[in-house]
């Protein structure tokens, strides 16, 4: 794996709010092994398992975020200003999707917070 990939492991771990020890526990490694991987001093098999673990955790978080968003928007129902709020959020997502990779990642997190119909519409825009 390239150095950028190793830095990505650390960034992804931090975005998930995990310590090196916790990621290691989930992937079946100790904390020093995770540290070495983030510094580019681990074998490819270790890096691959860390990436696999992070990917599974990210998908799990996205599923939870989407379920919570759906419950929230259902509870909001037809409250005043709901449509206007959704239009504003969707407008921000559109701007972010046209930006940098970091902006696109932020946009995806924002999309995950929208109700299902909005998620489908925004995902299908490209």
N, CA, C and O atoms as a Tinker XYZ file with bonds, in Angstrom:
   504  protein
     1  N      0.837000   -1.193000    0.000000    73     2
     2  CA     0.000000    0.000000    0.000000    64     1     3
     3  C      0.875000    1.247000    0.000000    63     2     4     5
     4  O      1.960000    1.246000    0.583000    81     3
     5  N      0.428000    2.272000   -0.626000    73     3     6
     6  CA     1.171000    3.522000   -0.697000    64     5     7
     7  C      1.041000    4.278000    0.619000    63     6     8     9
     8  O      0.148000    4.014000    1.424000    81     7
     9  N      1.956000    5.227000    0.818000    73     7    10
    10  CA     1.935000    6.047000    2.039000    64     9    11
    11  C      0.585000    6.732000    2.223000    63    10    12    13
    12  O      0.076000    6.815000    3.341000    81    11
    13  N      0.005000    7.220000    1.131000    73    11    14
    14  CA    -1.292000    7.885000    1.232000    64    13    15
    15  C     -2.340000    6.938000    1.799000    63    14    16    17
    16  O     -3.201000    7.363000    2.569000    81    15
    17  N     -2.281000    5.664000    1.430000    73    15    18
    18  CA    -3.231000    4.680000    1.941000    64    17    19
    19  C     -3.068000    4.486000    3.441000    63    18    20    21
    20  O     -4.050000    4.323000    4.165000    81    19
    21  N     -1.815000    4.503000    3.906000    73    19    22
    22  CA    -1.583000    4.341000    5.335000    64    21    23
    23  C     -2.101000    5.552000    6.113000    63    22    24    25
    24  O     -2.664000    5.397000    7.197000    81    23
    25  N     -1.916000    6.744000    5.569000    73    23    26
    26  CA    -2.463000    7.939000    6.231000    64    25    27
    27  C     -3.984000    7.884000    6.224000    63    26    28    29
    28  O     -4.635000    8.358000    7.155000    81    27
    29  N     -4.550000    7.298000    5.161000    73    27    30
    30  CA    -5.996000    7.170000    5.076000    64    29    31
    31  C     -6.529000    6.277000    6.195000    63    30    32    33
    32  O     -7.613000    6.527000    6.721000    81    31
    33  N     -5.785000    5.251000    6.557000    73    31    34
    34  CA    -6.206000    4.380000    7.658000    64    33    35
    35  C     -6.362000    5.209000    8.926000    63    34    36    37
    36  O     -7.373000    5.097000    9.619000    81    35
    37  N     -5.385000    6.028000    9.231000    73    35    38
    38  CA    -5.461000    6.867000   10.432000    64    37    39
    39  C     -6.629000    7.842000   10.341000    63    38    40    41
    40  O     -7.366000    8.018000   11.311000    81    39
    41  N     -6.803000    8.472000    9.191000    73    39    42
    42  CA    -7.889000    9.444000    9.030000    64    41    43
    43  C     -9.250000    8.766000    9.181000    63    42    44    45
    44  O    -10.144000    9.300000    9.838000    81    43
    45  N     -9.404000    7.598000    8.578000    73    43    46
    46  CA   -10.671000    6.881000    8.675000    64    45    47
    47  C    -10.935000    6.450000   10.113000    63    46    48    49
    48  O    -12.062000    6.545000   10.600000    81    47
    49  N     -9.899000    5.980000   10.786000    73    47    50
    50  CA   -10.034000    5.574000   12.187000    64    49    51
    51  C    -10.491000    6.756000   13.036000    63    50    52    53
    52  O    -11.403000    6.629000   13.854000    81    51
    53  N     -9.852000    7.901000   12.835000    73    51    54
    54  CA   -10.200000    9.090000   13.611000    64    53    55
    55  C    -11.619000    9.571000   13.311000    63    54    56    57
    56  O    -12.331000    9.998000   14.221000    81    55
    57  N    -12.039000    9.507000   12.043000    73    55    58
    58  CA   -13.408000    9.901000   11.685000    64    57    59
    59  C    -14.438000    9.035000   12.392000    63    58    60    61
    60  O    -15.534000    9.492000   12.718000    81    59
    61  N    -14.076000    7.791000   12.623000    73    59    62
    62  CA   -14.986000    6.880000   13.321000    64    61    63
    63  C    -14.896000    7.024000   14.836000    63    62    64    65
    64  O    -15.655000    6.389000   15.568000    81    63
    65  N    -13.975000    7.850000   15.303000    73    63    66
    66  CA   -13.822000    8.064000   16.741000    64    65    67
    67  C    -13.171000    6.903000   17.464000    63    66    68    69
    68  O    -13.424000    6.681000   18.648000    81    67
    69  N    -12.330000    6.161000   16.753000    73    67    70
    70  CA   -11.682000    4.986000   17.338000    64    69    71
    71  C    -10.250000    5.288000   17.758000    63    70    72    73
    72  O     -9.548000    6.064000   17.110000    81    71
    73  N     -9.836000    4.669000   18.837000    73    71    74
    74  CA    -8.428000    4.693000   19.205000    64    73    75
    75  C     -7.717000    3.599000   18.427000    63    74    76    77
    76  O     -8.360000    2.712000   17.866000    81    75
    77  N     -6.407000    3.658000   18.391000    73    75    78
    78  CA    -5.646000    2.583000   17.750000    64    77    79
    79  C     -5.918000    1.265000   18.461000    63    78    80    81
    80  O     -6.022000    0.225000   17.811000    81    79
    81  N     -6.035000    1.293000   19.781000    73    79    82
    82  CA    -6.303000    0.061000   20.534000    64    81    83
    83  C     -7.652000   -0.534000   20.148000    63    82    84    85
    84  O     -7.762000   -1.741000   19.934000    81    83
    85  N     -8.686000    0.315000   20.058000    73    83    86
    86  CA   -10.014000   -0.193000   19.729000    64    85    87
    87  C    -10.054000   -0.766000   18.309000    63    86    88    89
    88  O    -10.626000   -1.834000   18.091000    81    87
    89  N     -9.450000   -0.065000   17.342000    73    87    90
    90  CA    -9.399000   -0.595000   15.983000    64    89    91
    91  C     -8.654000   -1.921000   15.972000    63    90    92    93
    92  O     -9.076000   -2.874000   15.317000    81    91
    93  N     -7.550000   -1.975000   16.697000    73    91    94
    94  CA    -6.787000   -3.225000   16.779000    64    93    95
    95  C     -7.627000   -4.357000   17.353000    63    94    96    97
    96  O     -7.612000   -5.471000   16.831000    81    95
    97  N     -8.360000   -4.074000   18.428000    73    95    98
    98  CA    -9.225000   -5.093000   19.032000    64    97    99
    99  C    -10.246000   -5.607000   18.021000    63    98   100   101
   100  O    -10.487000   -6.811000   17.931000    81    99
   101  N    -10.842000   -4.692000   17.264000    73    99   102
   102  CA   -11.864000   -5.082000   16.289000    64   101   103
   103  C    -11.284000   -5.860000   15.111000    63   102   104   105
   104  O    -11.954000   -6.715000   14.532000    81   103
   105  N    -10.036000   -5.557000   14.761000    73   103   106
   106  CA    -9.410000   -6.222000   13.613000    64   105   107
   107  C     -8.576000   -7.436000   14.027000    63   106   108   109
   108  O     -8.105000   -8.192000   13.177000    81   107
   109  N     -8.398000   -7.616000   15.329000    73   107   110
   110  CA    -7.631000   -8.759000   15.808000    64   109   111
   111  C     -6.138000   -8.489000   15.962000    63   110   112   113
   112  O     -5.326000   -9.410000   15.885000    81   111
   113  N     -5.777000   -7.221000   16.182000    73   111   114
   114  CA    -4.377000   -6.837000   16.358000    64   113   115
   115  C     -4.216000   -6.071000   17.663000    63   114   116   117
   116  O     -5.195000   -5.642000   18.274000    81   115
   117  N     -2.968000   -5.907000   18.077000    73   115   118
   118  CA    -2.714000   -5.050000   19.227000    64   117   119
   119  C     -2.463000   -3.614000   18.748000    63   118   120   121
   120  O     -2.303000   -3.371000   17.552000    81   119
   121  N     -2.432000   -2.674000   19.686000    73   119   122
   122  CA    -2.275000   -1.264000   19.358000    64   121   123
   123  C     -0.966000   -0.973000   18.627000    63   122   124   125
   124  O     -0.979000   -0.209000   17.662000    81   123
   125  N      0.172000   -1.552000   19.047000    73   123   126
   126  CA     1.407000   -1.269000   18.312000    64   125   127
   127  C      1.348000   -1.684000   16.835000    63   126   128   129
   128  O      1.966000   -1.039000   15.988000    81   127
   129  N      0.616000   -2.744000   16.527000    73   127   130
   130  CA     0.480000   -3.175000   15.130000    64   129   131
   131  C     -0.287000   -2.131000   14.323000    63   130   132   133
   132  O      0.080000   -1.832000   13.186000    81   131
   133  N     -1.344000   -1.579000   14.901000    73   131   134
   134  CA    -2.108000   -0.534000   14.218000    64   133   135
   135  C     -1.216000    0.691000   14.021000    63   134   136   137
   136  O     -1.217000    1.297000   12.949000    81   135
   137  N     -0.471000    1.049000   15.035000    73   135   138
   138  CA     0.437000    2.200000   14.936000    64   137   139
   139  C      1.448000    2.004000   13.809000    63   138   140   141
   140  O      1.685000    2.913000   13.014000    81   139
   141  N      2.038000    0.819000   13.746000    73   139   142
   142  CA     3.002000    0.537000   12.669000    64   141   143
   143  C      2.334000    0.634000   11.299000    63   142   144   145
   144  O      2.926000    1.151000   10.352000    81   143
   145  N      1.110000    0.140000   11.195000    73   143   146
   146  CA     0.395000    0.201000    9.921000    64   145   147
   147  C      0.171000    1.649000    9.500000    63   146   148   149
   148  O      0.327000    1.989000    8.327000    81   147
   149  N     -0.191000    2.494000   10.446000    73   147   150
   150  CA    -0.431000    3.905000   10.125000    64   149   151
   151  C      0.865000    4.637000    9.768000    63   150   152   153
   152  O      0.836000    5.677000    9.111000    81   151
   153  N      1.982000    4.093000   10.198000    73   151   154
   154  CA     3.286000    4.688000    9.882000    64   153   155
   155  C      3.913000    4.063000    8.637000    63   154   156   157
   156  O      5.018000    4.438000    8.243000    81   155
   157  N      3.217000    3.118000    8.022000    73   155   158
   158  CA     3.727000    2.489000    6.814000    64   157   159
   159  C      4.712000    1.362000    7.069000    63   158   160   161
   160  O      5.504000    1.012000    6.194000    81   159
   161  N      4.664000    0.796000    8.262000    73   159   162
   162  CA     5.614000   -0.264000    8.603000    64   161   163
   163  C      4.901000   -1.583000    8.924000    63   162   164   165
   164  O      5.284000   -2.294000    9.853000    81   163
   165  N      3.873000   -1.894000    8.156000    73   163   166
   166  CA     3.143000   -3.147000    8.382000    64   165   167
   167  C      3.088000   -3.941000    7.083000    63   166   168   169
   168  O      3.211000   -3.391000    5.989000    81   167
   169  N      2.900000   -5.243000    7.235000    73   167   170
   170  CA     2.802000   -6.103000    6.056000    64   169   171
   171  C      1.444000   -5.892000    5.380000    63   170   172   173
   172  O      0.486000   -5.468000    6.027000    81   171
   173  N      1.365000   -6.185000    4.093000    73   171   174
   174  CA     0.113000   -5.951000    3.347000    64   173   175
   175  C     -1.109000   -6.646000    3.939000    63   174   176   177
   176  O     -2.213000   -6.105000    3.866000    81   175
   177  N     -0.940000   -7.818000    4.519000    73   175   178
   178  CA    -2.081000   -8.545000    5.084000    64   177   179
   179  C     -2.689000   -7.773000    6.255000    63   178   180   181
   180  O     -3.909000   -7.746000    6.420000    81   179
   181  N     -1.837000   -7.148000    7.065000    73   179   182
   182  CA    -2.326000   -6.345000    8.187000    64   181   183
   183  C     -3.092000   -5.137000    7.654000    63   182   184   185
   184  O     -4.191000   -4.836000    8.119000    81   183
   185  N     -2.506000   -4.450000    6.681000    73   183   186
   186  CA    -3.169000   -3.285000    6.092000    64   185   187
   187  C     -4.514000   -3.677000    5.490000    63   186   188   189
   188  O     -5.508000   -2.970000    5.659000    81   187
   189  N     -4.540000   -4.795000    4.795000    73   187   190
   190  CA    -5.787000   -5.238000    4.160000    64   189   191
   191  C     -6.866000   -5.511000    5.203000    63   190   192   193
   192  O     -8.025000   -5.148000    5.003000    81   191
   193  N     -6.496000   -6.146000    6.312000    73   191   194
   194  CA    -7.498000   -6.439000    7.342000    64   193   195
   195  C     -7.972000   -5.154000    8.021000    63   194   196   197
   196  O     -9.150000   -5.034000    8.357000    81   195
   197  N     -7.076000   -4.204000    8.224000    73   195   198
   198  CA    -7.488000   -2.927000    8.814000    64   197   199
   199  C     -8.457000   -2.189000    7.884000    63   198   200   201
   200  O     -9.466000   -1.645000    8.334000    81   199
   201  N     -8.145000   -2.177000    6.596000    73   199   202
   202  CA    -9.031000   -1.523000    5.621000    64   201   203
   203  C    -10.388000   -2.223000    5.602000    63   202   204   205
   204  O    -11.426000   -1.562000    5.567000    81   203
   205  N    -10.384000   -3.530000    5.623000    73   203   206
   206  CA   -11.639000   -4.298000    5.632000    64   205   207
   207  C    -12.466000   -3.971000    6.870000    63   206   208   209
   208  O    -13.679000   -3.783000    6.775000    81   207
   209  N    -11.816000   -3.904000    8.031000    73   207   210
   210  CA   -12.506000   -3.586000    9.282000    64   209   211
   211  C    -13.078000   -2.180000    9.242000    63   210   212   213
   212  O    -14.228000   -1.958000    9.620000    81   211
   213  N    -12.265000   -1.224000    8.778000    73   211   214
   214  CA   -12.736000    0.165000    8.688000    64   213   215
   215  C    -13.920000    0.294000    7.731000    63   214   216   217
   216  O    -14.878000    1.011000    8.019000    81   215
   217  N    -13.856000   -0.391000    6.608000    73   215   218
   218  CA   -14.944000   -0.340000    5.631000    64   217   219
   219  C    -16.239000   -0.874000    6.242000    63   218   220   221
   220  O    -17.304000   -0.282000    6.064000    81   219
   221  N    -16.146000   -1.986000    6.956000    73   219   222
   222  CA   -17.332000   -2.558000    7.598000    64   221   223
   223  C    -17.901000   -1.605000    8.652000    63   222   224   225
   224  O    -19.117000   -1.451000    8.754000    81   223
   225  N    -17.039000   -0.975000    9.422000    73   223   226
   226  CA   -17.485000   -0.033000   10.450000    64   225   227
   227  C    -18.126000    1.207000    9.829000    63   226   228   229
   228  O    -19.121000    1.718000   10.342000    81   227
   229  N    -17.557000    1.687000    8.732000    73   227   230
   230  CA   -18.132000    2.847000    8.046000    64   229   231
   231  C    -19.510000    2.522000    7.491000    63   230   232   233
   232  O    -20.429000    3.335000    7.591000    81   231
   233  N    -19.657000    1.350000    6.913000    73   231   234
   234  CA   -20.970000    0.945000    6.370000    64   233   235
   235  C    -21.989000    0.819000    7.497000    63   234   236   237
   236  O    -23.142000    1.224000    7.353000    81   235
   237  N    -21.551000    0.256000    8.615000    73   235   238
   238  CA   -22.437000    0.110000    9.760000    64   237   239
   239  C    -22.880000    1.497000   10.263000    63   238   240   241
   240  O    -24.056000    1.706000   10.562000    81   239
   241  N    -21.939000    2.430000   10.351000    73   239   242
   242  CA   -22.276000    3.782000   10.803000    64   241   243
   243  C    -23.245000    4.448000    9.827000    63   242   244   245
   244  O    -24.191000    5.111000   10.253000    81   243
   245  N    -23.018000    4.279000    8.523000    73   243   246
   246  CA   -23.915000    4.858000    7.519000    64   245   247
   247  C    -25.323000    4.288000    7.664000    63   246   248   249
   248  O    -26.302000    5.028000    7.571000    81   247
   249  N    -25.431000    2.990000    7.890000    73   247   250
   250  CA   -26.744000    2.369000    8.064000    64   249   251
   251  C    -27.463000    2.942000    9.284000    63   250   252   253
   252  O    -28.660000    3.225000    9.229000    81   251
   253  N    -26.732000    3.112000   10.379000    73   251   254
   254  CA   -27.316000    3.683000   11.598000    64   253   255
   255  C    -27.729000    5.127000   11.352000    63   254   256   257
   256  O    -28.823000    5.536000   11.742000    81   255
   257  N    -26.853000    5.906000   10.703000    73   255   258
   258  CA   -27.166000    7.309000   10.401000    64   257   259
   259  C    -28.435000    7.412000    9.564000    63   258   260   261
   260  O    -29.300000    8.244000    9.839000    81   259
   261  N    -28.545000    6.574000    8.552000    73   259   262
   262  CA   -29.717000    6.627000    7.670000    64   261   263
   263  C    -30.985000    6.227000    8.406000    63   262   264   265
   264  O    -32.034000    6.841000    8.213000    81   263
   265  N    -30.900000    5.210000    9.241000    73   263   266
   266  CA   -32.070000    4.780000   10.009000    64   265   267
   267  C    -32.505000    5.874000   10.981000    63   266   268   269
   268  O    -33.698000    6.138000   11.131000    81   267
   269  N    -31.542000    6.506000   11.635000    73   267   270
   270  CA   -31.879000    7.604000   12.554000    64   269   271
   271  C    -32.480000    8.782000   11.794000    63   270   272   273
   272  O    -33.429000    9.411000   12.263000    81   271
   273  N    -31.929000    9.078000   10.626000    73   271   274
   274  CA   -32.465000   10.181000    9.824000    64   273   275
   275  C    -33.895000    9.884000    9.401000    63   274   276   277
   276  O    -34.760000   10.757000    9.473000    81   275
   277  N    -34.145000    8.665000    8.964000    73   275   278
   278  CA   -35.501000    8.311000    8.558000    64   277   279
   279  C    -36.477000    8.445000    9.724000    63   278   280   281
   280  O    -37.588000    8.945000    9.544000    81   279
   281  N    -36.076000    8.005000   10.919000    73   279   282
   282  CA   -36.946000    8.145000   12.093000    64   281   283
   283  C    -37.191000    9.625000   12.408000    63   282   284   285
   284  O    -38.311000   10.019000   12.732000    81   283
   285  N    -36.138000   10.436000   12.311000    73   283   286
   286  CA   -36.279000   11.861000   12.575000    64   285   287
   287  C    -37.263000   12.507000   11.614000    63   286   288   289
   288  O    -38.185000   13.204000   12.038000    81   287
   289  N    -37.066000   12.272000   10.295000    73   287   290
   290  CA   -37.924000   12.924000    9.301000    64   289   291
   291  C    -39.349000   12.414000    9.383000    63   290   292   293
   292  O    -40.283000   13.155000    9.076000    81   291
   293  N    -39.541000   11.163000    9.789000    73   291   294
   294  CA   -40.897000   10.661000    9.993000    64   293   295
   295  C    -41.554000   11.375000   11.169000    63   294   296   297
   296  O    -42.739000   11.703000   11.123000    81   295
   297  N    -40.775000   11.614000   12.221000    73   295   298
   298  CA   -41.307000   12.316000   13.390000    64   297   299
   299  C    -41.636000   13.768000   13.054000    63   298   300   301
   300  O    -42.604000   14.325000   13.572000    81   299
   301  N    -40.831000   14.380000   12.186000    73   299   302
   302  CA   -41.075000   15.759000   11.775000    64   301   303
   303  C    -42.380000   15.857000   10.993000    63   302   304   305
   304  O    -43.120000   16.835000   11.099000    81   303
   305  N    -42.640000   14.825000   10.213000    73   303   306
   306  CA   -43.880000   14.797000    9.440000    64   305   307
   307  C    -44.003000   16.006000    8.529000    63   306   308   309
   308  O    -43.067000   16.345000    7.805000    81   307
   309  N    -45.151000   16.651000    8.566000    73   307   310
   310  CA   -45.403000   17.823000    7.723000    64   309   311
   311  C    -45.269000   19.111000    8.528000    63   310   312   313
   312  O    -46.047000   20.047000    8.342000    81   311
   313  N    -44.296000   19.160000    9.412000    73   311   314
   314  CA   -44.077000   20.349000   10.234000    64   313   315
   315  C    -43.815000   21.569000    9.355000    63   314   316   317
   316  O    -43.315000   21.437000    8.238000    81   315
   317  N    -44.152000   22.750000    9.856000    73   315   318
   318  CA   -43.892000   23.971000    9.084000    64   317   319
   319  C    -42.414000   24.070000    8.704000    63   318   320   321
   320  O    -41.539000   23.701000    9.487000    81   319
   321  N    -42.158000   24.548000    7.555000    73   319   322
   322  CA   -40.802000   24.801000    7.041000    64   321   323
   323  C    -40.015000   23.537000    6.686000    63   322   324   325
   324  O    -38.840000   23.629000    6.331000    81   323
   325  N    -40.638000   22.368000    6.774000    73   323   326
   326  CA   -39.929000   21.117000    6.437000    64   325   327
   327  C    -39.408000   21.152000    5.005000    63   326   328   329
   328  O    -38.237000   20.859000    4.764000    81   327
   329  N    -40.258000   21.505000    4.066000    73   327   330
   330  CA   -39.861000   21.533000    2.658000    64   329   331
   331  C    -38.741000   22.527000    2.428000    63   330   332   333
   332  O    -37.776000   22.230000    1.725000    81   331
   333  N    -38.863000   23.698000    3.014000    73   331   334
   334  CA   -37.822000   24.715000    2.846000    64   333   335
   335  C    -36.488000   24.247000    3.416000    63   334   336   337
   336  O    -35.439000   24.462000    2.808000    81   335
   337  N    -36.525000   23.615000    4.569000    73   335   338
   338  CA   -35.302000   23.090000    5.179000    64   337   339
   339  C    -34.657000   22.034000    4.287000    63   338   340   341
   340  O    -33.446000   22.058000    4.071000    81   339
   341  N    -35.455000   21.117000    3.773000    73   339   342
   342  CA   -34.927000   20.083000    2.886000    64   341   343
   343  C    -34.317000   20.696000    1.628000    63   342   344   345
   344  O    -33.255000   20.261000    1.183000    81   343
   345  N    -34.967000   21.687000    1.058000    73   343   346
   346  CA   -34.432000   22.338000   -0.139000    64   345   347
   347  C    -33.088000   22.993000    0.149000    63   346   348   349
   348  O    -32.175000   22.925000   -0.674000    81   347
   349  N    -32.962000   23.621000    1.302000    73   347   350
   350  CA   -31.690000   24.262000    1.657000    64   349   351
   351  C    -30.584000   23.224000    1.842000    63   350   352   353
   352  O    -29.468000   23.409000    1.355000    81   351
   353  N    -30.890000   22.139000    2.541000    73   351   354
   354  CA   -29.882000   21.088000    2.755000    64   353   355
   355  C    -29.472000   20.483000    1.421000    63   354   356   357
   356  O    -28.285000   20.278000    1.167000    81   355
   357  N    -30.444000   20.200000    0.573000    73   355   358
   358  CA   -30.138000   19.619000   -0.735000    64   357   359
   359  C    -29.295000   20.590000   -1.572000    63   358   360   361
   360  O    -28.426000   20.153000   -2.327000    81   359
   361  N    -29.538000   21.883000   -1.449000    73   359   362
   362  CA   -28.726000   22.869000   -2.151000    64   361   363
   363  C    -27.274000   22.850000   -1.687000    63   362   364   365
   364  O    -26.358000   22.951000   -2.503000    81   363
   365  N    -27.064000   22.722000   -0.388000    73   363   366
   366  CA   -25.706000   22.624000    0.149000    64   365   367
   367  C    -25.037000   21.360000   -0.365000    63   366   368   369
   368  O    -23.865000   21.387000   -0.741000    81   367
   369  N    -25.768000   20.258000   -0.385000    73   367   370
   370  CA   -25.215000   18.992000   -0.893000    64   369   371
   371  C    -24.790000   19.152000   -2.347000    63   370   372   373
   372  O    -23.714000   18.689000   -2.726000    81   371
   373  N    -25.605000   19.792000   -3.158000    73   371   374
   374  CA   -25.262000   19.998000   -4.572000    64   373   375
   375  C    -23.944000   20.754000   -4.714000    63   374   376   377
   376  O    -23.105000   20.386000   -5.537000    81   375
   377  N    -23.755000   21.803000   -3.922000    73   375   378
   378  CA   -22.516000   22.582000   -3.974000    64   377   379
   379  C    -21.335000   21.718000   -3.544000    63   378   380   381
   380  O    -20.284000   21.731000   -4.185000    81   379
   381  N    -21.507000   20.974000   -2.469000    73   379   382
   382  CA   -20.418000   20.137000   -1.970000    64   381   383
   383  C    -20.042000   19.039000   -2.964000    63   382   384   385
   384  O    -18.863000   18.729000   -3.135000    81   383
   385  N    -21.034000   18.458000   -3.612000    73   383   386
   386  CA   -20.751000   17.386000   -4.568000    64   385   387
   387  C    -19.932000   17.871000   -5.757000    63   386   388   389
   388  O    -19.246000   17.077000   -6.401000    81   387
   389  N    -19.996000   19.148000   -6.050000    73   387   390
   390  CA   -19.215000   19.709000   -7.148000    64   389   391
   391  C    -17.834000   20.178000   -6.703000    63   390   392   393
   392  O    -17.081000   20.728000   -7.508000    81   391
   393  N    -17.493000   19.970000   -5.438000    73   391   394
   394  CA   -16.232000   20.460000   -4.885000    64   393   395
   395  C    -15.143000   19.412000   -4.840000    63   394   396   397
   396  O    -15.087000   18.510000   -5.675000    81   395
   397  N    -14.282000   19.546000   -3.854000    73   395   398
   398  CA   -13.150000   18.646000   -3.679000    64   397   399
   399  C    -13.607000   17.307000   -3.107000    63   398   400   401
   400  O    -14.771000   17.137000   -2.745000    81   399
   401  N    -12.671000   16.362000   -3.031000    73   399   402
   402  CA   -12.987000   15.056000   -2.461000    64   401   403
   403  C    -13.466000   15.202000   -1.018000    63   402   404   405
   404  O    -14.412000   14.527000   -0.613000    81   403
   405  N    -12.833000   16.065000   -0.246000    73   403   406
   406  CA   -13.265000   16.283000    1.135000    64   405   407
   407  C    -14.694000   16.814000    1.163000    63   406   408   409
   408  O    -15.492000   16.422000    2.015000    81   407
   409  N    -15.015000   17.713000    0.224000    73   407   410
   410  CA   -16.372000   18.240000    0.138000    64   409   411
   411  C    -17.365000   17.132000   -0.207000    63   410   412   413
   412  O    -18.467000   17.085000    0.339000    81   411
   413  N    -16.975000   16.254000   -1.102000    73   411   414
   414  CA   -17.852000   15.153000   -1.509000    64   413   415
   415  C    -18.096000   14.221000   -0.324000    63   414   416   417
   416  O    -19.217000   13.748000   -0.132000    81   415
   417  N    -17.062000   13.952000    0.472000    73   415   418
   418  CA   -17.237000   13.106000    1.652000    64   417   419
   419  C    -18.190000   13.767000    2.647000    63   418   420   421
   420  O    -19.032000   13.098000    3.247000    81   419
   421  N    -18.052000   15.072000    2.818000    73   419   422
   422  CA   -18.954000   15.803000    3.698000    64   421   423
   423  C    -20.374000   15.766000    3.147000    63   422   424   425
   424  O    -21.333000   15.600000    3.901000    81   423
   425  N    -20.504000   15.919000    1.850000    73   423   426
   426  CA   -21.823000   15.863000    1.212000    64   425   427
   427  C    -22.474000   14.509000    1.463000    63   426   428   429
   428  O    -23.672000   14.438000    1.739000    81   427
   429  N    -21.698000   13.438000    1.368000    73   427   430
   430  CA   -22.259000   12.107000    1.596000    64   429   431
   431  C    -22.770000   11.965000    3.018000    63   430   432   433
   432  O    -23.820000   11.365000    3.245000    81   431
   433  N    -22.034000   12.514000    3.979000    73   431   434
   434  CA   -22.496000   12.471000    5.371000    64   433   435
   435  C    -23.802000   13.255000    5.521000    63   434   436   437
   436  O    -24.698000   12.845000    6.258000    81   435
   437  N    -23.899000   14.375000    4.823000    73   435   438
   438  CA   -25.104000   15.181000    4.880000    64   437   439
   439  C    -26.276000   14.459000    4.208000    63   438   440   441
   440  O    -27.399000   14.488000    4.712000    81   439
   441  N    -26.014000   13.819000    3.082000    73   439   442
   442  CA   -27.052000   13.047000    2.390000    64   441   443
   443  C    -27.593000   11.954000    3.309000    63   442   444   445
   444  O    -28.794000   11.684000    3.324000    81   443
   445  N    -26.706000   11.331000    4.068000    73   443   446
   446  CA   -27.137000   10.272000    4.980000    64   445   447
   447  C    -28.124000   10.773000    6.037000    63   446   448   449
   448  O    -28.851000    9.979000    6.634000    81   447
   449  N    -28.150000   12.074000    6.266000    73   447   450
   450  CA   -29.043000   12.652000    7.268000    64   449   451
   451  C    -30.396000   13.070000    6.696000    63   450   452   453
   452  O    -31.259000   13.553000    7.429000    81   451
   453  N    -30.579000   12.887000    5.410000    73   451   454
   454  CA   -31.823000   13.273000    4.756000    64   453   455
   455  C    -32.788000   12.098000    4.679000    63   454   456   457
   456  O    -32.374000   10.946000    4.807000    81   455
   457  N    -34.065000   12.379000    4.472000    73   455   458
   458  CA   -35.031000   11.282000    4.316000    64   457   459
   459  C    -34.771000   10.518000    3.013000    63   458   460   461
   460  O    -34.159000   11.043000    2.083000    81   459
   461  N    -35.237000    9.304000    2.968000    73   459   462
   462  CA   -34.982000    8.407000    1.835000    64   461   463
   463  C    -35.302000    9.024000    0.472000    63   462   464   465
   464  O    -34.485000    8.893000   -0.440000    81   463
   465  N    -36.440000    9.686000    0.285000    73   463   466
   466  CA   -36.707000   10.258000   -1.048000    64   465   467
   467  C    -35.643000   11.282000   -1.470000    63   466   468   469
   468  O    -35.259000   11.322000   -2.638000    81   467
   469  N    -35.178000   12.087000   -0.555000    73   467   470
   470  CA   -34.124000   13.060000   -0.868000    64   469   471
   471  C    -32.817000   12.348000   -1.190000    63   470   472   473
   472  O    -32.106000   12.741000   -2.115000    81   471
   473  N    -32.496000   11.301000   -0.432000    73   471   474
   474  CA   -31.258000   10.542000   -0.702000    64   473   475
   475  C    -31.288000    9.972000   -2.113000    63   474   476   477
   476  O    -30.299000   10.069000   -2.840000    81   475
   477  N    -32.420000    9.374000   -2.509000    73   475   478
   478  CA   -32.529000    8.799000   -3.858000    64   477   479
   479  C    -32.367000    9.867000   -4.920000    63   478   480   481
   480  O    -31.664000    9.656000   -5.908000    81   479
   481  N    -33.004000   11.007000   -4.732000    73   479   482
   482  CA   -32.945000   12.094000   -5.723000    64   481   483
   483  C    -31.516000   12.619000   -5.847000    63   482   484   485
   484  O    -31.045000   12.839000   -6.963000    81   483
   485  N    -30.824000   12.821000   -4.743000    73   483   486
   486  CA   -29.469000   13.375000   -4.791000    64   485   487
   487  C    -28.461000   12.365000   -5.327000    63   486   488   489
   488  O    -27.545000   12.743000   -6.059000    81   487
   489  N    -28.607000   11.123000   -4.986000    73   487   490
   490  CA   -27.689000   10.102000   -5.464000    64   489   491
   491  C    -27.855000    9.917000   -6.967000    63   490   492   493
   492  O    -26.882000    9.633000   -7.666000    81   491
   493  N    -29.060000   10.071000   -7.465000    73   491   494
   494  CA   -29.324000    9.887000   -8.888000    64   493   495
   495  C    -29.036000   11.108000   -9.737000    63   494   496   497
   496  O    -29.267000   11.076000  -10.945000    81   495
   497  N    -28.543000   12.173000   -9.150000    73   495   498
   498  CA   -28.330000   13.418000   -9.904000    64   497   499
   499  C    -27.163000   13.354000  -10.844000    63   498   500   501
   500  O    -27.151000   14.063000  -11.850000    81   499
   501  N    -26.143000   12.504000  -10.547000    73   499   502
   502  CA   -24.939000   12.471000  -11.379000    64   501   503
   503  C    -25.122000   11.532000  -12.486000    63   502   504
   504  O    -24.218000   11.358000  -13.304000    81   503
